[in-house]
Amino acid sequence: DAGVIQSPRHEVTEMGQEVTLRCKPISGHDYLFWYRQTMMRGLELLIYFNNNVPIDDSGMPEDRFSAKMPNASFSTLKIQPSEPRDSAVYFCASSLSRRDTQYFGPGTRLTVL
Amino acid sequence: QQQVKQSPQSLIVQKGGISIINCAYENTAFDYFPWYQQFPGKGPALLIAIRPDVSEKKEGRFTISFNKSAKQFSLHIMDSQPGDSATYFCAATPGGTDKLIFGTGTRLQVFP
């Protein structure tokens, strides 16, 4: 398997623009997680899905952030409008079942100018 | 109560030495404790994990020691190698959830 796939790998945008990050989990995995990594706050869980259903979005920082999982092989994290403080590396991870190993993608480095 | 405190922030070890990273938690409902390894430009990857019914788990040169009463757990890397140079994160899962709460990370540098 190719592992978790994320796109784009790098994104540079201007404040106020809409940003969409994409994730393809490992085939057959039932759980999908979105994380944000910054120097100041470390690795933070934003939201996770089970069988395409959002289970816990308590980590989503504010209404500017939204995530969807329209099917088992695709998820998006959208920021609208983006702000400089959203600059971070965003990781997607998937796991086969409950409490199983989470496999992380390579991340998307987002820079908001 | 949902925090995991990790120390040290950075660690420099000579090749062949022992690297020790410590984590502490307050929430007694945590019931799964993995360690992740992250190389620059990569996503974290699971290294080793332990559940609270076990006091120690060893996989090769990597050992987790778990002290339930003290609410502490640690990672020991024996015979540290330059290839072990990476950032290490401890994590914990609150019971009844599938979330991972990560520590702040330890940057390990192993010099030859």
JSON list of C-alpha atoms in Angstrom, two decimals, chain B residues 1-2 15 17 20 27 34 40 45 48 53 68 83 90-91 99 110:
[
{"chain": "B", "resi": 1, "resn": "GLN", "atom": "CA", "xyz": [-6.43, 16.75, 33.00]},
{"chain": "B", "resi": 2, "resn": "GLN", "atom": "CA", "xyz": [-5.95, 16.01, 29.31]},
{"chain": "B", "resi": 15, "resn": "LYS", "atom": "CA", "xyz": [26.70, 6.69, 20.33]},
{"chain": "B", "resi": 17, "resn": "GLY", "atom": "CA", "xyz": [24.75, 5.45, 25.33]},
{"chain": "B", "resi": 20, "resn": "ILE", "atom": "CA", "xyz": [15.84, 8.29, 28.46]},
{"chain": "B", "resi": 27, "resn": "ASN", "atom": "CA", "xyz": [-5.83, 11.76, 33.99]},
{"chain": "B", "resi": 34, "resn": "PRO", "atom": "CA", "xyz": [2.27, 4.88, 22.59]},
{"chain": "B", "resi": 40, "resn": "PRO", "atom": "CA", "xyz": [12.48, 15.88, 9.80]},
{"chain": "B", "resi": 45, "resn": "ALA", "atom": "CA", "xyz": [5.48, 6.80, 13.13]},
{"chain": "B", "resi": 48, "resn": "ILE", "atom": "CA", "xyz": [6.31, 1.12, 20.66]},
{"chain": "B", "resi": 53, "resn": "ASP", "atom": "CA", "xyz": [-1.75, -3.54, 32.92]},
{"chain": "B", "resi": 68, "resn": "LYS", "atom": "CA", "xyz": [0.81, 3.43, 37.10]},
{"chain": "B", "resi": 83, "resn": "GLY", "atom": "CA", "xyz": [20.13, 6.86, 13.11]},
{"chain": "B", "resi": 90, "resn": "CYS", "atom": "CA", "xyz": [4.85, 10.23, 24.01]},
{"chain": "B", "resi": 91, "resn": "ALA", "atom": "CA", "xyz": [1.07, 10.07, 23.81]},
{"chain": "B", "resi": 99, "resn": "LYS", "atom": "CA", "xyz": [-7.92, 10.13, 20.50]},
{"chain": "B", "resi": 110, "resn": "VAL", "atom": "CA", "xyz": [23.05, 10.96, 18.94]}
]
